[in-house]
Short mmCIF file of C-alpha atoms in Angstrom, two decimals:
data_model
loop_
_atom_site.label_atom_id
_atom_site.label_comp_id
_atom_site.label_asym_id
_atom_site.label_seq_id
_atom_site.Cartn_x
_atom_site.Cartn_y
_atom_site.Cartn_z
CA ASP R 1 0.07 0.04 0.00
CA ALA R 2 1.05 3.53 -0.67
CA LYS R 3 2.55 5.33 2.43
CA THR R 4 2.84 8.94 3.22
CA THR R 5 5.58 10.94 4.94
CA GLN R 6 5.12 14.06 6.65
CA PRO R 7 7.14 16.38 9.00
CA PRO R 8 6.30 15.71 12.67
CA SER R 9 5.63 19.39 13.47
CA MET R 10 5.49 22.90 12.04
CA ASP R 11 4.73 26.40 13.40
CA CYS R 12 3.01 29.12 11.51
CA ALA R 13 2.24 32.79 12.45
CA GLU R 14 -1.40 33.73 12.64
CA GLY R 15 -2.61 35.29 9.45
CA ARG R 16 0.13 33.72 7.32
CA ALA R 17 -0.22 30.95 5.03
CA ALA R 18 0.55 27.50 6.25
CA ASN R 19 2.11 25.03 3.80
CA LEU R 20 1.98 21.46 4.91
CA PRO R 21 4.03 19.14 2.69
CA CYS R 22 3.51 15.42 2.26
CA ASN R 23 5.53 12.73 0.25
CA HIS R 24 3.78 9.81 -1.33
CA SER R 25 6.31 8.58 -3.62
CA THR R 26 4.83 4.96 -4.09
CA ILE R 27 1.44 6.26 -5.07
CA SER R 28 -0.38 4.36 -7.79
CA GLY R 29 -2.11 6.06 -10.68
CA ASN R 30 -5.73 5.63 -9.39
CA GLU R 31 -5.00 6.42 -5.80
CA TYR R 32 -6.31 9.82 -4.42
CA VAL R 33 -4.76 11.99 -1.86
CA TYR R 34 -6.93 13.13 1.04
CA TRP R 35 -6.08 15.60 3.76
CA TYR R 36 -7.78 15.54 7.15
CA ARG R 37 -7.11 17.25 10.36
CA GLN R 38 -7.70 16.28 13.95
CA ILE R 39 -8.30 18.84 16.86
CA HIS R 40 -7.33 17.54 20.25
CA SER R 41 -8.52 14.01 20.34
CA GLN R 42 -11.74 14.38 18.18
CA GLY R 43 -12.69 12.41 15.17
CA PRO R 44 -10.54 13.61 12.13
CA GLN R 45 -12.35 16.20 9.93
CA TYR R 46 -12.21 16.16 6.10
CA ILE R 47 -10.46 18.94 4.47
CA ILE R 48 -9.86 18.35 0.79
CA HIS R 49 -8.81 15.63 -1.76
CA GLY R 50 -7.32 15.34 -5.25
CA LEU R 51 -6.04 13.02 -7.92
CA LYS R 52 -3.60 14.99 -10.06
CA ASN R 53 -5.05 18.56 -10.56
CA ASN R 54 -4.80 21.25 -7.95
CA GLU R 55 -7.86 21.66 -5.80
CA THR R 56 -9.34 24.49 -3.90
CA ASN R 57 -12.31 24.67 -1.35
CA GLU R 58 -13.41 27.04 1.22
CA MET R 59 -11.01 25.62 3.77
CA ALA R 60 -7.72 25.17 1.73
CA SER R 61 -5.87 24.49 -1.50
CA LEU R 62 -4.22 21.27 -2.44
CA ILE R 63 -1.12 21.34 -4.86
CA ILE R 64 -0.11 18.00 -6.29
CA THR R 65 3.16 17.84 -8.19
CA GLU R 66 3.08 16.66 -11.76
CA ASP R 67 4.67 13.23 -11.03
CA ARG R 68 2.22 12.87 -8.08
CA LYS R 69 4.90 11.85 -5.74
CA SER R 70 4.21 14.75 -3.35
CA SER R 71 1.56 17.24 -2.36
CA THR R 72 1.18 20.52 -0.35
CA LEU R 73 -1.78 21.47 1.66
CA ILE R 74 -2.13 25.24 1.87
CA LEU R 75 -4.20 27.03 4.57
CA PRO R 76 -4.14 30.47 3.17
CA HIS R 77 -4.78 32.61 6.32
CA ALA R 78 -4.04 30.63 9.35
CA THR R 79 -5.88 31.11 12.69
CA LEU R 80 -5.43 29.85 16.08
CA ARG R 81 -8.37 27.56 15.49
CA ASP R 82 -6.17 25.79 12.78
CA THR R 83 -4.03 24.38 15.30
CA ALA R 84 -4.30 20.57 14.94
CA VAL R 85 -2.65 17.46 13.62
CA TYR R 86 -2.92 17.30 9.89
CA TYR R 87 -2.90 13.95 8.11
CA CYS R 88 -2.06 13.34 4.50
CA ILE R 89 -3.77 10.01 3.43
CA VAL R 90 -3.71 7.98 0.36
CA ARG R 91 -6.90 6.25 -0.73
CA VAL R 92 -5.81 2.87 -1.77
CA ASP R 93 -8.03 1.25 -4.43
CA THR R 94 -7.65 -2.57 -4.71
CA SER R 95 -9.91 -4.04 -7.24
CA GLY R 96 -12.48 -1.44 -6.60
CA THR R 97 -12.26 -1.74 -2.75
CA TYR R 98 -11.25 1.61 -0.92
CA LYS R 99 -8.92 1.69 1.96
CA TYR R 100 -7.72 4.89 3.77
CA ILE R 101 -4.23 4.46 4.99
CA PHE R 102 -3.19 7.17 7.55
CA GLY R 103 0.41 8.47 8.20
CA THR R 104 1.71 9.90 11.40
CA GLY R 105 0.55 13.47 10.49
CA THR R 106 2.07 16.93 11.05
CA ARG R 107 1.25 18.80 14.32
CA LEU R 108 0.58 22.26 13.16
CA LYS R 109 0.77 25.14 15.84
CA VAL R 110 -0.48 28.51 14.82
CA LEU R 111 1.22 31.22 16.92
CA ALA R 112 -0.49 34.59 17.82
CA ASN U 1 -28.50 13.57 10.40
CA ALA U 2 -26.47 12.41 13.39
CA GLY U 3 -23.57 11.23 11.29
CA VAL U 4 -21.51 8.62 12.83
CA THR U 5 -22.37 7.74 16.46
CA GLN U 6 -20.11 5.64 18.68
CA THR U 7 -20.91 4.35 22.13
CA PRO U 8 -19.63 4.19 24.72
CA LYS U 9 -17.39 7.31 24.93
CA PHE U 10 -15.24 5.87 27.54
CA ARG U 11 -14.68 2.45 29.00
CA ILE U 12 -12.31 0.63 31.56
CA LEU U 13 -11.84 -3.02 31.02
CA LYS U 14 -9.91 -5.52 33.08
CA ILE U 15 -7.66 -7.87 31.49
CA GLY U 16 -9.37 -10.87 29.92
CA GLN U 17 -12.79 -9.16 29.78
CA SER U 18 -14.84 -8.68 26.61
CA MET U 19 -16.86 -5.86 25.15
CA THR U 20 -18.40 -4.54 22.10
CA LEU U 21 -17.87 -0.98 20.73
CA GLN U 22 -20.96 0.21 18.93
CA CYS U 23 -20.80 2.26 15.73
CA ALA U 24 -23.96 3.52 13.81
CA GLN U 25 -24.32 5.68 10.80
CA ASP U 26 -27.38 7.21 9.31
CA MET U 27 -26.03 8.59 6.04
CA ASN U 28 -26.76 5.36 4.10
CA HIS U 29 -23.08 4.79 3.53
CA ASN U 30 -22.05 1.50 2.14
CA TYR U 31 -18.33 1.59 3.49
CA MET U 32 -17.50 1.52 7.32
CA TYR U 33 -14.24 1.37 8.97
CA TRP U 34 -12.66 0.83 12.38
CA TYR U 35 -9.28 2.57 13.33
CA ARG U 36 -7.34 2.66 16.51
CA GLN U 37 -5.20 5.55 17.66
CA ASP U 38 -2.44 4.99 20.29
CA PRO U 39 -1.22 8.08 22.08
CA GLY U 40 0.72 10.45 20.03
CA MET U 41 0.35 8.23 16.98
CA GLY U 42 -1.58 8.26 13.80
CA LEU U 43 -4.64 6.06 13.04
CA LYS U 44 -4.37 2.36 12.16
CA LEU U 45 -7.05 0.58 10.19
CA ILE U 46 -8.36 -2.66 12.13
CA TYR U 47 -11.24 -3.77 10.01
CA TYR U 48 -13.46 -2.51 7.19
CA SER U 49 -16.63 -3.30 5.51
CA VAL U 50 -17.92 -2.59 1.81
CA GLY U 51 -21.55 -3.48 2.66
CA ALA U 52 -23.73 -5.53 4.72
CA GLY U 53 -22.42 -9.07 5.23
CA ILE U 54 -18.95 -8.22 3.93
CA THR U 55 -15.90 -7.41 6.13
CA ASP U 56 -12.19 -7.62 5.70
CA LYS U 57 -9.05 -7.15 7.62
CA GLY U 58 -7.09 -3.80 7.88
CA GLU U 59 -3.52 -3.36 9.14
CA VAL U 60 -4.03 -4.45 12.79
CA PRO U 61 -6.75 -6.99 13.06
CA ASN U 62 -5.39 -9.29 15.75
CA GLY U 63 -7.51 -9.37 18.89
CA TYR U 64 -10.68 -8.04 17.24
CA ASN U 65 -13.79 -9.22 15.42
CA VAL U 66 -16.39 -7.40 13.46
CA SER U 67 -19.89 -8.00 11.84
CA ARG U 68 -22.05 -6.07 9.47
CA SER U 69 -25.50 -7.34 9.66
CA THR U 70 -27.05 -4.12 8.56
CA THR U 71 -25.91 -1.05 6.49
CA GLU U 72 -26.29 1.15 9.37
CA ASP U 73 -24.25 -0.73 12.19
CA PHE U 74 -20.68 -1.89 12.33
CA PRO U 75 -19.85 -3.28 15.95
CA LEU U 76 -16.22 -3.97 16.90
CA ARG U 77 -15.80 -6.99 19.44
CA LEU U 78 -12.91 -7.30 21.79
CA GLU U 79 -13.00 -10.81 23.14
CA LEU U 80 -9.84 -11.07 25.60
CA ALA U 81 -8.90 -7.53 26.41
CA ALA U 82 -5.19 -7.06 26.86
CA PRO U 83 -3.32 -3.86 27.83
CA SER U 84 -2.13 -3.46 24.37
CA GLN U 85 -5.59 -2.68 23.22
CA THR U 86 -5.67 0.57 25.36
CA SER U 87 -6.38 3.15 22.73
CA VAL U 88 -8.90 5.56 21.18
CA TYR U 89 -11.14 3.61 18.77
CA PHE U 90 -12.69 5.67 15.83
CA CYS U 91 -15.32 4.42 13.56
CA ALA U 92 -15.65 6.02 10.03
CA SER U 93 -18.11 5.55 7.14
CA SER U 94 -18.09 6.78 3.42
CA TYR U 95 -20.04 6.15 0.32
CA LYS U 96 -18.75 4.61 -2.83
CA GLY U 97 -20.80 4.77 -5.82
CA ALA U 98 -20.64 3.07 -9.11
CA ALA U 99 -17.56 3.62 -11.38
CA GLY U 100 -17.38 7.35 -12.50
CA SER U 101 -20.10 8.47 -9.94
CA TYR U 102 -20.02 10.30 -6.60
CA ASN U 103 -17.70 8.97 -3.84
CA SER U 104 -17.89 10.74 -0.41
CA PRO U 105 -14.96 11.33 1.83
CA LEU U 106 -14.62 9.64 5.25
CA HIS U 107 -16.96 10.72 8.05
CA PHE U 108 -15.64 10.00 11.56
CA GLY U 109 -17.32 9.50 14.83
CA ASN U 110 -15.79 11.09 17.96
CA GLY U 111 -14.30 8.05 19.32
CA THR U 112 -14.30 5.48 22.07
CA ARG U 113 -11.47 5.97 24.70
CA LEU U 114 -10.72 2.41 25.97
CA THR U 115 -8.36 1.48 28.86
CA VAL U 116 -7.41 -2.04 29.67
CA THR U 117 -5.78 -2.58 33.16
#
């Protein structure tokens, strides 16, 4: 199964863009990249996902490199409430069955 | 919609006891998943189900059993609790449509915090 690698922690100043990188060098052609975040010990929340094109929604932007071996989640104007653990996940597709394999995540701290 | 509901929120078990963690979803999702999260770690997939009557093992299935008799419910059973099963357990669900149609992201419950002593 494809795995993801993320830096264990990052800091970002409030109001600045937070850029969270993720490596998924063994990703297969039909496997999507998903991003989730987990605040305290709550259930993870969905942020965004993509296959090969860049994506944007009201929460964030997702930039996927052309070779699909890495991606970056961008929170354009980080707030204190964005302090959380961010998970980059590959959705593995095995004969039409989907599994979501989590990595260890990046702990983002937004500083006032 | 309540989304994904997990019960209980907290539980303390003695070694060797058994229990069932309950998970229910009201979104008519066909896929359901159980994950465990050890302190300071990411989530590990225990079991998953692609529909009623169909279950399969994930990354860390040993010590657990599941069943999926209805679309809504996906209980996780611990038969002989061990200290290594102390963890937070998350249930999640998603919808997978036919090829080329809509697929939803994972929706998570708020977890069950289990301590085995």
